[in-house]
C-alpha cells in the first residue's frame, strides 16, 4: 500500500469525548447509587411506638428531646417529610405524623421502597440494642427486598460477647461464685466461645466487617498492647461476672474488659491473614467515634486516642464512624497519614443543620483524599432516617462541589469521580463487595457506565483472604400491592380507575358492594359519572351505622345503633367487569368501612383481614396464597309444589361422574366458566361433586384479599347465571339430608419453614373458636361427622388426611376443611390468620398433636392419645360460639369489638331462626346463601 500523498485527504481524527458539565455533576450527585457502609435494622411494626419518631433528627433523649422541635435539623426535616408523605405545605408536625400513620397502615411497602430509592446495598450493624435488640427489629436479610445487592452484616463485638456471657451465666447462682475454679472456667469458656464466634464471622460471606462501641462504654483511650490488655482483664472480668449473676445484667462496661475485646478481635483479624503478606488486609473494624447520645463521654470520644492502636495493627482497616463529629479534623488527620484508616461521613445527616453538614464536609476534605472517605446513613429503626440522610447528603454535597468547581479548585470530571468514589466505589473496594453499579452518566446518549474507582482497583491493597461462596440469592419475597395512602382529596389511586375505564369504556354503572357480619352482600348501584366524581374527589358513600347491625332480613339486633355514620370506601383493586349476562353495562367493586375522617374502622371485616396480612408480612416475613373451591348445589324450582320448593338439578350423579344428566348440563356449566373468564376470573377445572346437583369450580391461588374478592365475585356470577336458567345456586352446607357442601380453602405459606407453628401451634389450638366464623350456622354442623371425608369430629391434623379438619398437603401448604359457603370469608380467614399469628408469636417447636395418618374414628382412645388427639370439634354452633367467647387471645388478635359484634348478632340470628319450623328454616337459608 502506497503512503498517502499530499493530495490524499487524511481520515478525520475522532472527536474527543465531551467534557462533563455542572449539569452532569448535578445528575450524578442526585442519582448515583449508594453503598451504605453503616446502618441498622428497621423496627418491627409492633415496636414502632416504643421509640419517639422525633428522635430521627437528634441524639437527645428523655426530657432533652422535648426541645428538638426548635432545632434547625428538625425544622428542615419537617419540611422534607411533608414532601415524602405528600402532605400540604402548611401541614404541622401532628398532621405529618397522622399522614405517616396512614402510610404505614395502608401501604408500608411503598413507603419503605420510596425511602430506599437509589440505594444499591447496605452494610448493617444488627447489634443495636444488644442481644435483646433483635426481638424488636427485622433480621438483616429481610431488608434485601429493597436493594439490588444482598444486605451484609457488620458484627458488633460487644453484642457477641454479651450474648455469650448471658448464655454462660443465665442459670448461675451466687453459690456457683464460691465454687472452686468457677471464675477460671467461666473465663476459659467465654474466651474460647468469643474466638470461635469471631473466627466464624470472618469466614461468613454475609459478614462485611466488625464494629466496636467501646467509645460508648469506656472511651477510645484503649490500651494498645495486647499482652498488657490480657494481663489487666482478670480482676475486672471477675467483678463483671459477679454483677451478672447477682443483677442479671450483662452489659460490658469495664475498661480492661472492653479493651480486651477490641484487642482480641484485632489479634484474631490479624492472625487470619497469610504469613509475610504485605498487601492483604483483613475485614475492616468500624469504631463509633464522636457523635452519640448522653451515654458517651465526649472527651473520650476523640479518635486521636486511637493513634497508638492504629499503629500496632497496620493490617486491619479502621473505619472511623459518624464523621467523628465534633472531632472531624482529628479523624481526617488519621485517615490521611495512615493507609489503613478511613473516615465515614455519616450520621450528621440529618442530625446536624445544613450549614453544619457543609462545614463537616469541608473539614473532611481539608486534607483527606477522596479515596479515603466513605458514605453512610446510620439509618436506624425508621425507614425515613435513610431517606432524610440520603436527601440531605446529596443536597449539601452538591452545593459544596458546585462551589469548588466554580472556584476552579476541581473540574466537573473530578467532582463526578469523587462523588462515585464516596457513594459507591470506596466501600465496594474496602469491604471487597465486588458489586457493579450500572448508571446512566448522561455523557452520551444511551451510554451505560459501570462504575470504576477514581483510584484504579489494581492499586488497591484490599483482597479477601477467604474465597467467598456464591452470593446469596435475591429474596423471592414479593409483597402484594396496597392502596395508596389517602391525603387531602386523594383517597384513591386514580390511575387504577383510568386504566380500568380505558379497557371497559362501555361501563355505565358500578355495584358498590360490602359484605356484612352475616355474610349478606349489601350493594348500592352508582352511575359511572358519580362513581368517577367520588374517585377523583376522594369521596365515600355514607351509610347509617345501624345498617352494620341488621340481620339478613333487616331485623334489628342489639348491635344496631341508629346514631352515627360509617363511610363505604371502594377498593379499586377489586374493580371488575360484571359478566355478559348482567342486564346493566356494569362493574362491581368491594369496599372497606371508614370513619368520618377516613380512618379504618376496627370492626370492618375486610380491613381487619388486611391488618393481619400486614402483620404476617412485615413482622414475620411471611406471605400467603389462598385458593378456594366453589362447591355449589344447583336446584330446580317447583312453584307448583308447596311441600317441595326445590329439587336437585341432577340425580343420576356422583363425584367426578359424567352421566348423561351431567353431560346435558355441560352447556350450562361451560357458560358459567366462560362468563367468569370474561370477568378475568380463571377457573382451573370443574367437575361433579358427590351430592345430587352438586358441582365444584376450582379457582387459582392468589394473595388472600384478592382471593376472597374473586371468590365473592365468582359466586355472585354463578348464582346470577343460574338464575337466568330458572335455577337456584346455593352454597348452603346441607340443602338436603346427606348432601354436604363445603368451601375448602388452601393456604400456602412462603417461606414454608414455620408452617407447623402457624397451623398446629396456632390454628389447631384455636380451631374450636374459629369454627364460629368458618361454620357459622346450626346447619353447618350436620357436616361434622366421621367417615364422610368431611373433616371428621376430632381436633387433629394429618398429611393428606381428609378425616381431619386440617389437611397438610405438603410442606407449607394446608387445606382448611371445616369451612362452608355461609361463612363471611373475610372473618373466617381473619380468624385463621389471627390464630396462626398467635402460634408464630408463641414460637413453640414441639407439639403434642402429631401427624395423624389414620382415620381417627377407627382408632382406640389410647391410639389417638399417642398422636395428641384428645379433643373433639364443636358438634353444635352454640358450642363453637361459646368457645369463641372464651378465647380471649383470638378475640384480642382480631379486634375485640369486631368479635363482640359478631357474637351478639349471631345470637340474635339464632333466636330468630329457632322460631321457624325446620323446613322453613332450611329454605330461608337456601334462598339467602
Tab-separated table of C-alpha atoms in Angstrom, residues 514-849:
chain	number	residue	atom	x	y	z
A	514	UNK	CA	-69.675	-4.758	51.004
A	515	UNK	CA	-70.143	-7.987	52.978
A	516	UNK	CA	-71.691	-7.597	56.441
A	517	UNK	CA	-71.224	-9.763	59.547
A	518	UNK	CA	-73.954	-12.203	58.459
A	519	UNK	CA	-72.287	-12.638	55.025
A	520	UNK	CA	-75.107	-10.705	53.360
A	521	UNK	CA	-73.887	-8.788	50.329
A	522	UNK	CA	-75.033	-5.169	50.597
A	523	UNK	CA	-74.958	-3.008	47.486
A	524	UNK	CA	-75.535	0.460	46.105
A	525	UNK	CA	-75.678	0.964	42.360
A	526	UNK	CA	-73.814	4.105	41.323
A	527	UNK	CA	-73.849	5.627	37.798
A	528	UNK	CA	-70.362	5.779	36.361
A	529	UNK	CA	-70.268	9.594	36.265
A	530	UNK	CA	-70.991	9.778	40.005
A	531	UNK	CA	-68.512	6.976	40.715
A	532	UNK	CA	-65.820	8.832	38.771
A	533	UNK	CA	-66.576	12.010	40.740
A	534	UNK	CA	-66.170	10.038	44.005
A	535	UNK	CA	-62.823	8.684	42.872
A	536	UNK	CA	-61.418	11.995	41.647
A	537	UNK	CA	-62.630	13.993	44.662
A	538	UNK	CA	-61.740	11.376	47.272
A	539	UNK	CA	-65.362	10.900	48.369
A	540	UNK	CA	-67.072	7.927	50.018
A	541	UNK	CA	-70.648	6.638	50.417
A	542	UNK	CA	-72.183	7.397	53.794
A	543	UNK	CA	-74.488	4.816	55.391
A	544	UNK	CA	-76.104	4.618	58.806
A	545	UNK	CA	-74.072	2.903	61.484
A	546	UNK	CA	-77.231	0.966	62.273
A	547	UNK	CA	-77.032	-0.908	58.964
A	548	UNK	CA	-73.994	-2.777	60.268
A	549	UNK	CA	-76.097	-4.378	62.995
A	550	UNK	CA	-79.069	-5.648	60.980
A	551	UNK	CA	-79.736	-9.289	60.183
A	552	UNK	CA	-80.333	-10.865	56.763
A	553	UNK	CA	-83.964	-9.722	56.669
A	554	UNK	CA	-83.130	-6.294	58.150
A	555	UNK	CA	-84.290	-7.328	61.629
A	556	UNK	CA	-82.628	-5.154	64.243
A	557	UNK	CA	-80.025	-6.735	66.528
A	558	UNK	CA	-78.635	-5.127	69.725
A	559	UNK	CA	-75.558	-4.129	67.684
A	560	UNK	CA	-77.646	-1.779	65.505
A	561	UNK	CA	-77.097	1.819	66.600
A	562	UNK	CA	-79.335	4.412	64.927
A	563	UNK	CA	-76.871	7.171	65.843
A	564	UNK	CA	-73.719	7.527	63.794
A	565	UNK	CA	-72.399	7.056	60.300
A	566	UNK	CA	-69.851	4.910	58.523
A	567	UNK	CA	-68.359	5.561	55.116
A	568	UNK	CA	-68.049	2.900	52.465
A	569	UNK	CA	-64.767	3.206	50.542
A	570	UNK	CA	-64.376	1.192	47.308
A	571	UNK	CA	-61.098	-0.669	46.951
A	572	UNK	CA	-60.266	-0.051	43.309
A	573	UNK	CA	-58.023	-3.103	43.244
A	574	UNK	CA	-61.201	-5.216	43.317
A	575	UNK	CA	-62.859	-3.308	40.452
A	576	UNK	CA	-64.060	-5.906	37.946
A	577	UNK	CA	-66.341	-6.028	34.901
A	578	UNK	CA	-69.564	-7.956	35.528
A	579	UNK	CA	-70.452	-10.994	33.417
A	580	UNK	CA	-72.046	-10.714	29.991
A	581	UNK	CA	-75.495	-11.790	31.260
A	582	UNK	CA	-75.792	-8.810	33.602
A	583	UNK	CA	-78.708	-6.592	32.495
A	584	UNK	CA	-76.592	-3.471	33.062
A	585	UNK	CA	-73.315	-2.488	31.385
A	586	UNK	CA	-71.633	-2.539	34.756
A	587	UNK	CA	-68.720	-3.277	37.043
A	588	UNK	CA	-68.503	-4.436	40.638
A	589	UNK	CA	-66.199	-3.255	43.421
A	590	UNK	CA	-65.763	-4.341	47.057
A	591	UNK	CA	-65.351	-1.920	49.939
A	592	UNK	CA	-63.920	-1.032	53.340
A	593	UNK	CA	-65.725	0.711	56.184
A	594	UNK	CA	-64.156	4.004	57.260
A	595	UNK	CA	-64.936	6.609	59.892
A	596	UNK	CA	-65.713	10.247	59.186
A	597	UNK	CA	-62.042	11.211	58.911
A	598	UNK	CA	-61.276	8.280	56.591
A	599	UNK	CA	-59.557	6.081	59.168
A	600	UNK	CA	-60.152	2.315	59.129
A	601	UNK	CA	-62.828	1.012	61.477
A	602	UNK	CA	-61.519	-1.930	63.547
A	603	UNK	CA	-64.909	-3.660	63.221
A	604	UNK	CA	-64.645	-3.739	59.406
A	605	UNK	CA	-64.173	-7.424	58.411
A	606	UNK	CA	-62.195	-6.541	55.278
A	607	UNK	CA	-59.882	-4.030	56.991
A	608	UNK	CA	-59.339	-6.410	59.892
A	609	UNK	CA	-58.115	-9.090	57.499
A	610	UNK	CA	-55.710	-6.660	55.843
A	611	UNK	CA	-54.213	-5.711	59.227
A	612	UNK	CA	-53.497	-9.385	59.952
A	613	UNK	CA	-51.993	-9.954	56.499
A	614	UNK	CA	-49.711	-6.956	57.075
A	615	UNK	CA	-48.734	-8.313	60.488
A	616	UNK	CA	-47.687	-11.640	58.956
A	617	UNK	CA	-45.875	-9.959	56.106
A	618	UNK	CA	-43.990	-7.213	57.882
A	619	UNK	CA	-43.450	-8.738	61.334
A	620	UNK	CA	-42.697	-12.292	60.248
A	621	UNK	CA	-41.677	-12.019	56.582
A	622	UNK	CA	-44.437	-14.469	55.619
A	623	UNK	CA	-46.569	-14.151	52.508
A	624	UNK	CA	-49.682	-16.170	51.904
A	625	UNK	CA	-51.544	-17.580	48.939
A	626	UNK	CA	-55.139	-18.757	49.172
A	627	UNK	CA	-57.016	-20.964	46.740
A	628	UNK	CA	-60.752	-21.626	47.034
A	629	UNK	CA	-63.001	-24.402	45.813
A	630	UNK	CA	-66.521	-23.249	44.966
A	631	UNK	CA	-68.861	-26.095	45.879
A	632	UNK	CA	-72.404	-25.276	44.749
A	633	UNK	CA	-75.675	-27.174	44.510
A	634	UNK	CA	-77.950	-26.262	41.608
A	635	UNK	CA	-81.659	-26.580	42.387
A	636	UNK	CA	-84.694	-26.538	40.142
A	637	UNK	CA	-87.646	-24.537	41.402
A	638	UNK	CA	-91.034	-26.210	41.945
A	639	UNK	CA	-93.508	-23.307	42.066
A	640	UNK	CA	-96.473	-25.668	41.852
A	641	UNK	CA	-95.486	-27.596	44.980
A	642	UNK	CA	-95.987	-26.179	48.462
A	643	UNK	CA	-94.113	-29.009	50.165
A	644	UNK	CA	-91.030	-29.401	47.971
A	645	UNK	CA	-89.943	-25.990	46.702
A	646	UNK	CA	-86.572	-27.177	45.330
A	647	UNK	CA	-85.212	-30.373	43.797
A	648	UNK	CA	-81.615	-31.105	42.729
A	649	UNK	CA	-80.769	-30.296	39.112
A	650	UNK	CA	-79.339	-33.806	38.602
A	651	UNK	CA	-79.951	-37.042	40.465
A	652	UNK	CA	-78.053	-39.695	38.463
A	653	UNK	CA	-74.835	-38.238	39.735
A	654	UNK	CA	-71.605	-38.987	41.668
A	655	UNK	CA	-68.240	-37.410	42.381
A	656	UNK	CA	-66.289	-36.925	39.157
A	657	UNK	CA	-69.004	-38.563	37.096
A	658	UNK	CA	-70.149	-37.618	33.620
A	659	UNK	CA	-73.529	-39.273	33.424
A	660	UNK	CA	-75.955	-38.397	30.666
A	661	UNK	CA	-77.613	-35.985	33.102
A	662	UNK	CA	-74.233	-34.345	33.782
A	663	UNK	CA	-73.466	-34.301	30.086
A	664	UNK	CA	-76.711	-32.491	29.292
A	665	UNK	CA	-75.721	-29.763	31.792
A	666	UNK	CA	-72.318	-29.135	30.181
A	667	UNK	CA	-73.512	-26.120	28.104
A	668	UNK	CA	-74.875	-24.515	31.286
A	669	UNK	CA	-71.673	-25.257	33.261
A	670	UNK	CA	-69.459	-24.092	30.392
A	671	UNK	CA	-71.475	-20.862	30.202
A	672	UNK	CA	-70.556	-20.200	33.828
A	673	UNK	CA	-66.862	-20.854	33.178
A	674	UNK	CA	-66.679	-18.696	30.024
A	675	UNK	CA	-68.603	-15.896	31.755
A	676	UNK	CA	-66.148	-15.960	34.636
A	677	UNK	CA	-63.288	-15.896	32.158
A	678	UNK	CA	-64.802	-12.805	30.582
A	679	UNK	CA	-64.691	-11.170	34.013
A	680	UNK	CA	-60.995	-12.024	34.362
A	681	UNK	CA	-61.674	-14.925	36.764
A	682	UNK	CA	-59.818	-18.066	35.809
A	683	UNK	CA	-61.300	-21.477	36.569
A	684	UNK	CA	-58.640	-24.160	36.731
A	685	UNK	CA	-61.096	-27.066	36.481
A	686	UNK	CA	-64.694	-28.035	37.258
A	687	UNK	CA	-66.377	-31.361	37.964
A	688	UNK	CA	-69.370	-33.010	39.550
A	689	UNK	CA	-69.334	-33.383	43.328
A	690	UNK	CA	-70.749	-36.188	45.476
A	691	UNK	CA	-74.253	-34.808	46.097
A	692	UNK	CA	-77.126	-34.624	43.600
A	693	UNK	CA	-76.987	-31.361	41.647
A	694	UNK	CA	-73.638	-30.534	43.221
A	695	UNK	CA	-70.599	-29.260	41.276
A	696	UNK	CA	-67.217	-27.767	42.084
A	697	UNK	CA	-65.304	-24.949	40.359
A	698	UNK	CA	-61.639	-24.616	41.362
A	699	UNK	CA	-60.111	-21.114	41.477
A	700	UNK	CA	-56.343	-20.456	41.257
A	701	UNK	CA	-54.297	-19.288	44.264
A	702	UNK	CA	-53.947	-15.560	44.936
A	703	UNK	CA	-52.943	-13.264	47.776
A	704	UNK	CA	-55.640	-13.532	50.494
A	705	UNK	CA	-57.551	-10.283	49.957
A	706	UNK	CA	-57.888	-10.536	46.152
A	707	UNK	CA	-58.559	-14.284	46.554
A	708	UNK	CA	-61.606	-13.594	48.728
A	709	UNK	CA	-62.739	-10.728	46.498
A	710	UNK	CA	-62.522	-13.044	43.498
A	711	UNK	CA	-64.392	-15.797	45.365
A	712	UNK	CA	-67.245	-13.439	46.227
A	713	UNK	CA	-67.492	-12.041	42.715
A	714	UNK	CA	-67.327	-15.537	41.202
A	715	UNK	CA	-70.074	-16.864	43.494
A	716	UNK	CA	-72.297	-13.942	42.567
A	717	UNK	CA	-71.785	-14.661	38.889
A	718	UNK	CA	-72.510	-18.384	39.372
A	719	UNK	CA	-75.776	-17.616	41.201
A	720	UNK	CA	-76.854	-14.947	38.703
A	721	UNK	CA	-76.170	-17.061	35.608
A	722	UNK	CA	-78.028	-19.959	37.230
A	723	UNK	CA	-80.968	-17.618	37.822
A	724	UNK	CA	-81.157	-16.878	34.081
A	725	UNK	CA	-81.837	-20.609	33.669
A	726	UNK	CA	-84.524	-20.521	36.391
A	727	UNK	CA	-82.182	-22.360	38.756
A	728	UNK	CA	-81.154	-21.599	42.311
A	729	UNK	CA	-77.416	-21.933	43.031
A	730	UNK	CA	-76.953	-22.423	46.759
A	731	UNK	CA	-73.883	-22.667	48.964
A	732	UNK	CA	-75.992	-23.945	51.869
A	733	UNK	CA	-73.871	-26.518	53.803
A	734	UNK	CA	-76.664	-29.140	53.738
A	735	UNK	CA	-79.520	-28.244	51.373
A	736	UNK	CA	-80.861	-31.790	51.732
A	737	UNK	CA	-80.073	-34.521	54.269
A	738	UNK	CA	-76.965	-36.390	53.184
A	739	UNK	CA	-75.696	-33.636	50.876
A	740	UNK	CA	-72.746	-31.794	52.416
A	741	UNK	CA	-71.441	-28.662	50.728
A	742	UNK	CA	-68.107	-27.180	51.865
A	743	UNK	CA	-65.961	-24.215	50.859
A	744	UNK	CA	-62.494	-25.675	51.351
A	745	UNK	CA	-59.606	-23.210	51.344
A	746	UNK	CA	-55.990	-23.993	50.535
A	747	UNK	CA	-53.474	-21.755	52.319
A	748	UNK	CA	-49.768	-21.693	51.416
A	749	UNK	CA	-47.013	-20.011	53.450
A	750	UNK	CA	-43.817	-18.602	51.955
A	751	UNK	CA	-41.289	-19.372	53.305
A	752	UNK	CA	-42.766	-22.683	54.474
A	753	UNK	CA	-40.428	-23.347	57.395
A	754	UNK	CA	-42.842	-22.091	60.092
A	755	UNK	CA	-45.994	-23.803	58.870
A	756	UNK	CA	-46.111	-26.120	61.918
A	757	UNK	CA	-46.039	-23.171	64.300
A	758	UNK	CA	-48.718	-21.452	62.234
A	759	UNK	CA	-51.141	-24.331	61.707
A	760	UNK	CA	-50.505	-26.764	64.573
A	761	UNK	CA	-49.332	-24.320	67.248
A	762	UNK	CA	-51.870	-21.667	66.250
A	763	UNK	CA	-54.793	-22.664	64.022
A	764	UNK	CA	-55.365	-26.125	65.542
A	765	UNK	CA	-55.128	-24.745	69.072
A	766	UNK	CA	-57.832	-22.149	68.391
A	767	UNK	CA	-59.891	-24.197	65.919
A	768	UNK	CA	-62.955	-24.652	68.204
A	769	UNK	CA	-63.326	-20.854	68.338
A	770	UNK	CA	-62.525	-20.444	64.636
A	771	UNK	CA	-65.473	-22.725	63.823
A	772	UNK	CA	-67.863	-19.975	64.921
A	773	UNK	CA	-66.662	-17.987	61.892
A	774	UNK	CA	-65.939	-20.814	59.455
A	775	UNK	CA	-69.158	-22.771	60.113
A	776	UNK	CA	-71.473	-20.008	61.318
A	777	UNK	CA	-74.916	-21.713	61.329
A	778	UNK	CA	-76.515	-24.593	63.183
A	779	UNK	CA	-76.926	-26.473	59.883
A	780	UNK	CA	-73.156	-26.235	59.328
A	781	UNK	CA	-72.613	-28.897	61.985
A	782	UNK	CA	-74.543	-31.538	60.047
A	783	UNK	CA	-71.230	-31.942	58.174
A	784	UNK	CA	-69.217	-32.550	61.350
A	785	UNK	CA	-69.415	-36.335	61.146
A	786	UNK	CA	-66.955	-39.176	60.872
A	787	UNK	CA	-66.232	-41.369	57.850
A	788	UNK	CA	-67.610	-38.933	55.257
A	789	UNK	CA	-64.324	-37.274	54.181
A	790	UNK	CA	-65.730	-34.035	55.582
A	791	UNK	CA	-63.026	-33.367	58.177
A	792	UNK	CA	-64.327	-35.659	60.903
A	793	UNK	CA	-65.206	-34.886	64.504
A	794	UNK	CA	-61.726	-34.910	66.062
A	795	UNK	CA	-59.426	-31.941	66.646
A	796	UNK	CA	-56.459	-33.196	64.623
A	797	UNK	CA	-54.261	-32.710	61.576
A	798	UNK	CA	-52.734	-35.116	59.110
A	799	UNK	CA	-50.810	-35.258	55.862
A	800	UNK	CA	-53.294	-35.958	53.049
A	801	UNK	CA	-55.859	-36.965	55.679
A	802	UNK	CA	-59.381	-35.926	54.699
A	803	UNK	CA	-60.797	-37.154	58.010
A	804	UNK	CA	-59.090	-34.291	59.865
A	805	UNK	CA	-60.214	-30.643	59.788
A	806	UNK	CA	-56.658	-29.567	58.863
A	807	UNK	CA	-55.143	-31.467	55.954
A	808	UNK	CA	-51.443	-30.949	55.317
A	809	UNK	CA	-50.872	-31.279	51.577
A	810	UNK	CA	-47.150	-30.619	51.541
A	811	UNK	CA	-44.552	-28.501	53.274
A	812	UNK	CA	-46.089	-25.028	53.657
A	813	UNK	CA	-49.456	-25.857	52.025
A	814	UNK	CA	-52.541	-26.802	54.061
A	815	UNK	CA	-56.260	-27.231	53.452
A	816	UNK	CA	-58.904	-25.859	55.831
A	817	UNK	CA	-61.771	-28.362	55.641
A	818	UNK	CA	-64.045	-27.055	58.419
A	819	UNK	CA	-65.288	-24.184	56.253
A	820	UNK	CA	-68.571	-23.728	54.390
A	821	UNK	CA	-70.286	-21.347	51.989
A	822	UNK	CA	-72.366	-19.470	54.580
A	823	UNK	CA	-69.227	-18.018	56.206
A	824	UNK	CA	-68.183	-14.420	55.782
A	825	UNK	CA	-64.846	-15.402	54.268
A	826	UNK	CA	-63.110	-12.195	55.415
A	827	UNK	CA	-63.981	-13.120	59.014
A	828	UNK	CA	-63.205	-16.813	58.576
A	829	UNK	CA	-59.724	-16.204	57.158
A	830	UNK	CA	-59.102	-13.429	59.677
A	831	UNK	CA	-59.692	-15.897	62.499
A	832	UNK	CA	-57.384	-18.452	60.849
A	833	UNK	CA	-54.610	-15.904	60.276
A	834	UNK	CA	-55.018	-14.456	63.776
A	835	UNK	CA	-54.637	-17.941	65.268
A	836	UNK	CA	-51.617	-18.591	63.040
A	837	UNK	CA	-50.033	-15.357	64.259
A	838	UNK	CA	-50.559	-16.451	67.853
A	839	UNK	CA	-48.767	-19.688	67.029
A	840	UNK	CA	-45.850	-17.802	65.475
A	841	UNK	CA	-45.599	-15.420	68.420
A	842	UNK	CA	-45.625	-18.348	70.847
A	843	UNK	CA	-42.629	-19.817	68.980
A	844	UNK	CA	-43.098	-23.429	70.110
A	845	UNK	CA	-41.333	-26.054	68.005
A	846	UNK	CA	-42.656	-29.271	69.585
A	847	UNK	CA	-46.370	-30.122	69.601
A	848	UNK	CA	-48.413	-32.789	71.320
A	849	UNK	CA	-50.577	-33.136	68.216
